[in-house]
Amino acid sequence: MSSIPQKIEALRKKLQHHEHLYYVLDAPAISDAEYDAMIRELQALETAHPDLITDDSPTQRVGGKPREGFVKVAHSSPMLSLDNALNEIELRDFDRRVRDLLGAEDFAYVAELKLDGLSLAVRYRDGKLAEAVTRGDGATGEDVTENARTIRSIPFRAPAEEVRGEVVFIRKAFDKLNDERAAAGLPLFANPRNAAAGSLRVLDPAVTASRRLDYFSYYLVPAPPTQHQTLEQLNEMGFKVNPNWRRCDDIEALAAFCKEWEQKRDSLPYEIDGVVAKVDSLEQQRRLGWRHKAPRWAIAFKFPARQEETVVLDIGVNVGRTGTLTPGAFFRPVNVGGVMVSKATLHNEDEVERLGIQIGDTVLVERAGDVIPHVVRVVKQGDHRRPFRMPTACPICGGEIVRAEGEAASRCINISCPARLRESILHWAARGVMNIDGMGEALVDQLVDKALVKNVADLYALKFDDLAKLERMGKKSAEKVLANIDASRRASLPRILNGLGIPFVGERTGQFLAEAFGDLDKIAAAGEVELQHAEEVGPKVSRSIHQFFQEKHNHALIEQLRAAGFNFTHAVKKRAGGPLQGMTLVLTGTLPGLAREEAKLRIETAGGKVAGSVSKKTSYLVAGEEAGSKLDKARELGVAVIDEARLLAMIGDAAG
Ligand code: IVH
């Protein structure tokens, strides 16, 4: 048997290894659930033995409390900026200057991607993360250590003095964040860079932790003799280094690298705005020196901006799958970095108001990667500008539009609205929902237009002949789609719940509902309060679910799906947990043999959960001496009350 400290250290090592695989190398070796189980095990041990908690434990990523403000810190050496080359001519000018200054000497460049985020210096003391400081004005920055600690690609331990790099926001996470903010009626971030800055410079580290930030490093002290060795060493130390760098022997290779990445920039999951070229040898860098505030040994080759001005011709609304009306602007088409842009989403009424945008205005439009273009700001108000008004009737079906109190979105409440139908089918068929491969927009449009499908259940009545006669549909693909539709009848209850498109119910909530009720019919019959027995289901979500199942058309849909062969029951999986698996216990009073934390650890180790207060969901109240109001509450609710001995017997640990 290993001792507790040994156990803790072994867990930390394992967790650090898997965090490195996941966050730095993007190559996870275990599932999220396995990782979660491990971190919970460590947390439980640390809670039981608080004296063994160290600053660099993987559990301590989000330990910090919100602060009052940021402290200014001087940089060890200035964090300066780079001169720009806006085209190939300027890039070649830079190369000529370098060659002139170095005379006949041989040299090489290291070309790196210019990540569009914000730079951050991270200091280590005795191999441990000590301080993280933003660039600020270059001479002094702000201490954001607590926030930086939540970024998993910044190791807690490293044999370095200082590392510098760029904090970036993954584009997908950015879209998701803005969607959530739009739904919550919060102001949106203009681009991933602003979102990264906004997430790093918040007072509460928990907010930073909730955002998916990444850190790519490119600077190291103490430095090896060359930049390419810096990158290699950073990599070996466990830092995330952007893999897309190249040592270039001459300007031709460098120019080719720049061209190549200008083409490929959209293929990356994060934003880049150019290429940084650095003279590889640090000795040569030193001799080239600095001019004004930028080094002579490096240059930023900037890609053309992907912002253009254009005129708003109209503002309309799009009706989504859940009936949400999303305002969108139509522009005079404009070429933004090689792509013609003629429309952009405006998210919701609040965003329209925030931008102050009206029909006839000239606006600045930005495109980032494959993200839908968005309006940055109004640059000039139109002479005959007209405001946008949210329609009172659905533009597609004429149905009633409702904006619920406290919600940012207006919705069409007619479930059979054709606009909702198209989106509902696409959602139903999507990856991770029903996985009906081949059921793309082109096919769904035809099915809806030809009235072959009036709701998602109609998909299960489609015949080979229905599909084979459609445009762009060969015999083979028709057969494949039919087979995929057929296979989807075996979808699990959480996926069915997700597929139905109930506002606020995705797969996660679907999972909780399925676990709590075990059967779609029970969910459909449940009242609003009863629905809240499911985890994470509060009043807003339960109202939405209840409303959905009250609707006549939706009832009919469920019956049609049942007839199509769907299974609405959910086998509650017995996980290989312990004897308390699935149970929630509450502790109260003083137990004779076990300290509170110890009892908690035992319960969790046996697969149970410990909650702070008694509710109908409580399985047992474990009461010790001087139990107070929790005991009364448990009696009132009819929750079973047990003592320590009984608890230990249940866990199979009578010795205590
Ligand atoms: S090196 C002496 N390398 O671009 C300058 N900077 O305009 C050292 N940046 O403030 C900077 N990616 O925030 C360097 N691979 C990269 C970079 C990079 C992005 C940012 C950085 C810097 C700005 C320079």
PDB file of N, CA and C and ligand atoms in Angstrom, residues 78-84 111-120 135 164-166 193 216-219 227 231 242 273-278 290 293-295 297-298 300 302, ligand 1:
ATOM      1  N   PRO A  78      12.100  45.104 -22.169  1.00  0.00           N
ATOM      2  CA  PRO A  78      10.895  45.629 -22.816  1.00  0.00           C
ATOM      3  C   PRO A  78      10.266  44.622 -23.785  1.00  0.00           C
ATOM      4  N   MET A  79       8.927  44.620 -23.821  1.00  0.00           N
ATOM      5  CA  MET A  79       8.228  43.810 -24.817  1.00  0.00           C
ATOM      6  C   MET A  79       7.867  44.754 -25.949  1.00  0.00           C
ATOM      7  N   LEU A  80       8.705  44.750 -26.966  1.00  0.00           N
ATOM      8  CA  LEU A  80       8.509  45.726 -28.027  1.00  0.00           C
ATOM      9  C   LEU A  80       7.753  45.126 -29.190  1.00  0.00           C
ATOM     10  N   SER A  81       7.443  45.984 -30.155  1.00  0.00           N
ATOM     11  CA  SER A  81       6.672  45.465 -31.287  1.00  0.00           C
ATOM     12  C   SER A  81       7.577  45.307 -32.499  1.00  0.00           C
ATOM     13  N   LEU A  82       7.002  44.935 -33.596  1.00  0.00           N
ATOM     14  CA  LEU A  82       7.768  44.656 -34.808  1.00  0.00           C
ATOM     15  C   LEU A  82       7.406  45.647 -35.891  1.00  0.00           C
ATOM     16  N   ASP A  83       8.355  45.908 -36.782  1.00  0.00           N
ATOM     17  CA  ASP A  83       8.021  46.666 -37.975  1.00  0.00           C
ATOM     18  C   ASP A  83       7.224  45.762 -38.909  1.00  0.00           C
ATOM     19  N   ASN A  84       6.363  46.401 -39.696  1.00  0.00           N
ATOM     20  CA  ASN A  84       5.527  45.624 -40.609  1.00  0.00           C
ATOM     21  C   ASN A  84       6.036  45.664 -42.034  1.00  0.00           C
ATOM     22  N   ALA A 111      10.833  31.454 -39.814  1.00  0.00           N
ATOM     23  CA  ALA A 111       9.524  32.048 -40.101  1.00  0.00           C
ATOM     24  C   ALA A 111       8.493  31.380 -39.205  1.00  0.00           C
ATOM     25  N   GLU A 112       7.738  32.224 -38.476  1.00  0.00           N
ATOM     26  CA  GLU A 112       6.682  31.706 -37.594  1.00  0.00           C
ATOM     27  C   GLU A 112       5.369  32.372 -37.962  1.00  0.00           C
ATOM     28  N   LEU A 113       4.288  31.757 -37.585  1.00  0.00           N
ATOM     29  CA  LEU A 113       2.996  32.395 -37.816  1.00  0.00           C
ATOM     30  C   LEU A 113       2.839  33.553 -36.838  1.00  0.00           C
ATOM     31  N   LYS A 114       2.234  34.626 -37.311  1.00  0.00           N
ATOM     32  CA  LYS A 114       1.950  35.744 -36.417  1.00  0.00           C
ATOM     33  C   LYS A 114       0.549  35.533 -35.851  1.00  0.00           C
ATOM     34  N   LEU A 115       0.527  35.057 -34.634  1.00  0.00           N
ATOM     35  CA  LEU A 115      -0.742  34.703 -34.002  1.00  0.00           C
ATOM     36  C   LEU A 115      -1.471  35.960 -33.580  1.00  0.00           C
ATOM     37  N   ASP A 116      -2.760  36.000 -33.865  1.00  0.00           N
ATOM     38  CA  ASP A 116      -3.523  37.208 -33.573  1.00  0.00           C
ATOM     39  C   ASP A 116      -4.186  37.091 -32.198  1.00  0.00           C
ATOM     40  N   GLY A 117      -3.396  37.351 -31.191  1.00  0.00           N
ATOM     41  CA  GLY A 117      -3.933  37.280 -29.834  1.00  0.00           C
ATOM     42  C   GLY A 117      -3.336  38.403 -29.030  1.00  0.00           C
ATOM     43  N   LEU A 118      -2.960  38.107 -27.781  1.00  0.00           N
ATOM     44  CA  LEU A 118      -2.237  39.143 -27.071  1.00  0.00           C
ATOM     45  C   LEU A 118      -1.046  38.528 -26.359  1.00  0.00           C
ATOM     46  N   SER A 119       0.049  39.305 -26.300  1.00  0.00           N
ATOM     47  CA  SER A 119       1.267  38.687 -25.805  1.00  0.00           C
ATOM     48  C   SER A 119       1.303  38.695 -24.290  1.00  0.00           C
ATOM     49  N   LEU A 120       1.948  37.674 -23.777  1.00  0.00           N
ATOM     50  CA  LEU A 120       1.982  37.461 -22.347  1.00  0.00           C
ATOM     51  C   LEU A 120       3.354  36.935 -21.967  1.00  0.00           C
ATOM     52  N   ARG A 135       1.434  42.459 -21.924  1.00  0.00           N
ATOM     53  CA  ARG A 135       2.404  43.335 -22.563  1.00  0.00           C
ATOM     54  C   ARG A 135       2.289  44.769 -22.045  1.00  0.00           C
ATOM     55  N   ARG A 164       7.885  33.937 -23.301  1.00  0.00           N
ATOM     56  CA  ARG A 164       6.884  34.859 -23.837  1.00  0.00           C
ATOM     57  C   ARG A 164       6.157  34.201 -24.987  1.00  0.00           C
ATOM     58  N   GLY A 165       4.944  34.595 -25.174  1.00  0.00           N
ATOM     59  CA  GLY A 165       4.163  34.000 -26.251  1.00  0.00           C
ATOM     60  C   GLY A 165       2.835  34.709 -26.392  1.00  0.00           C
ATOM     61  N   GLU A 166       1.954  34.077 -27.112  1.00  0.00           N
ATOM     62  CA  GLU A 166       0.694  34.708 -27.487  1.00  0.00           C
ATOM     63  C   GLU A 166      -0.491  33.909 -26.950  1.00  0.00           C
ATOM     64  N   ARG A 193      -9.517  37.946 -30.986  1.00  0.00           N
ATOM     65  CA  ARG A 193      -8.466  38.668 -30.277  1.00  0.00           C
ATOM     66  C   ARG A 193      -9.038  39.442 -29.082  1.00  0.00           C
ATOM     67  N   PHE A 216       0.640  29.975 -27.107  1.00  0.00           N
ATOM     68  CA  PHE A 216       1.738  29.515 -27.951  1.00  0.00           C
ATOM     69  C   PHE A 216       2.975  30.340 -27.604  1.00  0.00           C
ATOM     70  N   SER A 217       4.067  29.663 -27.265  1.00  0.00           N
ATOM     71  CA  SER A 217       5.243  30.415 -26.848  1.00  0.00           C
ATOM     72  C   SER A 217       6.296  30.449 -27.955  1.00  0.00           C
ATOM     73  N   TYR A 218       7.107  31.524 -27.936  1.00  0.00           N
ATOM     74  CA  TYR A 218       8.123  31.677 -28.974  1.00  0.00           C
ATOM     75  C   TYR A 218       9.400  32.356 -28.477  1.00  0.00           C
ATOM     76  N   TYR A 219       9.507  32.565 -27.185  1.00  0.00           N
ATOM     77  CA  TYR A 219      10.636  33.306 -26.635  1.00  0.00           C
ATOM     78  C   TYR A 219      11.012  32.690 -25.307  1.00  0.00           C
ATOM     79  N   GLN A 227      17.063  30.862 -32.640  1.00  0.00           N
ATOM     80  CA  GLN A 227      15.606  30.870 -32.460  1.00  0.00           C
ATOM     81  C   GLN A 227      15.021  29.483 -32.692  1.00  0.00           C
ATOM     82  N   LEU A 231      12.615  27.322 -30.053  1.00  0.00           N
ATOM     83  CA  LEU A 231      11.321  26.667 -30.284  1.00  0.00           C
ATOM     84  C   LEU A 231      11.382  25.196 -29.889  1.00  0.00           C
ATOM     85  N   ASN A 242       3.780  26.672 -31.707  1.00  0.00           N
ATOM     86  CA  ASN A 242       3.058  26.473 -32.951  1.00  0.00           C
ATOM     87  C   ASN A 242       3.916  25.649 -33.905  1.00  0.00           C
ATOM     88  N   ASP A 273      -2.545  36.828 -38.325  1.00  0.00           N
ATOM     89  CA  ASP A 273      -2.658  38.009 -39.175  1.00  0.00           C
ATOM     90  C   ASP A 273      -1.389  38.250 -39.974  1.00  0.00           C
ATOM     91  N   GLY A 274      -0.494  37.271 -39.985  1.00  0.00           N
ATOM     92  CA  GLY A 274       0.705  37.414 -40.788  1.00  0.00           C
ATOM     93  C   GLY A 274       1.735  36.372 -40.432  1.00  0.00           C
ATOM     94  N   VAL A 275       2.982  36.674 -40.840  1.00  0.00           N
ATOM     95  CA  VAL A 275       4.108  35.790 -40.553  1.00  0.00           C
ATOM     96  C   VAL A 275       5.177  36.654 -39.885  1.00  0.00           C
ATOM     97  N   VAL A 276       5.832  36.120 -38.842  1.00  0.00           N
ATOM     98  CA  VAL A 276       6.960  36.830 -38.251  1.00  0.00           C
ATOM     99  C   VAL A 276       8.240  36.152 -38.723  1.00  0.00           C
ATOM    100  N   ALA A 277       9.141  36.936 -39.323  1.00  0.00           N
ATOM    101  CA  ALA A 277      10.431  36.387 -39.747  1.00  0.00           C
ATOM    102  C   ALA A 277      11.493  36.904 -38.795  1.00  0.00           C
ATOM    103  N   LYS A 278      12.315  35.992 -38.270  1.00  0.00           N
ATOM    104  CA  LYS A 278      13.375  36.377 -37.332  1.00  0.00           C
ATOM    105  C   LYS A 278      14.699  35.832 -37.836  1.00  0.00           C
ATOM    106  N   TRP A 290      18.594  47.172 -32.507  1.00  0.00           N
ATOM    107  CA  TRP A 290      17.262  47.750 -32.533  1.00  0.00           C
ATOM    108  C   TRP A 290      17.282  49.130 -33.141  1.00  0.00           C
ATOM    109  N   LYS A 293      11.624  51.436 -31.736  1.00  0.00           N
ATOM    110  CA  LYS A 293      11.074  50.468 -30.781  1.00  0.00           C
ATOM    111  C   LYS A 293      10.992  49.072 -31.363  1.00  0.00           C
ATOM    112  N   ALA A 294      11.660  48.833 -32.492  1.00  0.00           N
ATOM    113  CA  ALA A 294      11.535  47.510 -33.114  1.00  0.00           C
ATOM    114  C   ALA A 294      12.908  46.963 -33.491  1.00  0.00           C
ATOM    115  N   PRO A 295      13.040  45.642 -33.437  1.00  0.00           N
ATOM    116  CA  PRO A 295      14.341  45.046 -33.764  1.00  0.00           C
ATOM    117  C   PRO A 295      14.619  45.105 -35.271  1.00  0.00           C
ATOM    118  N   TRP A 297      16.282  42.772 -36.620  1.00  0.00           N
ATOM    119  CA  TRP A 297      16.457  41.381 -36.996  1.00  0.00           C
ATOM    120  C   TRP A 297      15.154  40.625 -37.237  1.00  0.00           C
ATOM    121  N   ALA A 298      14.046  41.355 -37.152  1.00  0.00           N
ATOM    122  CA  ALA A 298      12.753  40.673 -37.356  1.00  0.00           C
ATOM    123  C   ALA A 298      11.781  41.584 -38.079  1.00  0.00           C
ATOM    124  N   ALA A 300       7.357  41.757 -39.276  1.00  0.00           N
ATOM    125  CA  ALA A 300       6.034  41.125 -39.336  1.00  0.00           C
ATOM    126  C   ALA A 300       5.493  41.308 -40.743  1.00  0.00           C
ATOM    127  N   LYS A 302       2.527  41.286 -42.851  1.00  0.00           N
ATOM    128  CA  LYS A 302       1.095  41.311 -42.518  1.00  0.00           C
ATOM    129  C   LYS A 302       0.257  40.877 -43.702  1.00  0.00           C
TER     130      LYS A 302
HETATM  131  S1  IVH B   1       8.150  37.915 -31.687  1.00  0.00           S
HETATM  132  C1  IVH B   1      10.627  41.822 -30.461  1.00  0.00           C
HETATM  133  N1  IVH B   1       6.662  36.005 -32.695  1.00  0.00           N
HETATM  134  O1  IVH B   1       3.130  40.330 -32.651  1.00  0.00           O
HETATM  135  C2  IVH B   1       9.281  41.343 -30.834  1.00  0.00           C
HETATM  136  N2  IVH B   1       5.591  38.005 -31.969  1.00  0.00           N
HETATM  137  O2  IVH B   1       4.090  43.128 -33.593  1.00  0.00           O
HETATM  138  C3  IVH B   1       9.041  39.966 -30.363  1.00  0.00           C
HETATM  139  N3  IVH B   1       3.162  38.015 -32.225  1.00  0.00           N
HETATM  140  O3  IVH B   1       3.841  41.954 -29.656  1.00  0.00           O
HETATM  141  C4  IVH B   1       7.782  39.419 -30.907  1.00  0.00           C
HETATM  142  N4  IVH B   1       3.005  35.978 -33.065  1.00  0.00           N
HETATM  143  O4  IVH B   1       2.236  39.985 -29.574  1.00  0.00           O
HETATM  144  C5  IVH B   1       6.676  37.247 -32.168  1.00  0.00           C
HETATM  145  N5  IVH B   1       5.460  34.226 -33.573  1.00  0.00           N
HETATM  146  C6  IVH B   1       5.487  35.458 -33.047  1.00  0.00           C
HETATM  147  C7  IVH B   1       4.313  36.225 -32.853  1.00  0.00           C
HETATM  148  C8  IVH B   1       4.409  37.507 -32.315  1.00  0.00           C
HETATM  149  C9  IVH B   1       2.330  37.062 -32.691  1.00  0.00           C
HETATM  150  C10 IVH B   1       2.733  39.343 -31.752  1.00  0.00           C
HETATM  151  C11 IVH B   1       3.323  39.738 -30.422  1.00  0.00           C
HETATM  152  C12 IVH B   1       4.074  41.011 -30.661  1.00  0.00           C
HETATM  153  C13 IVH B   1       3.517  41.493 -31.964  1.00  0.00           C
HETATM  154  C14 IVH B   1       4.606  42.212 -32.708  1.00  0.00           C
END
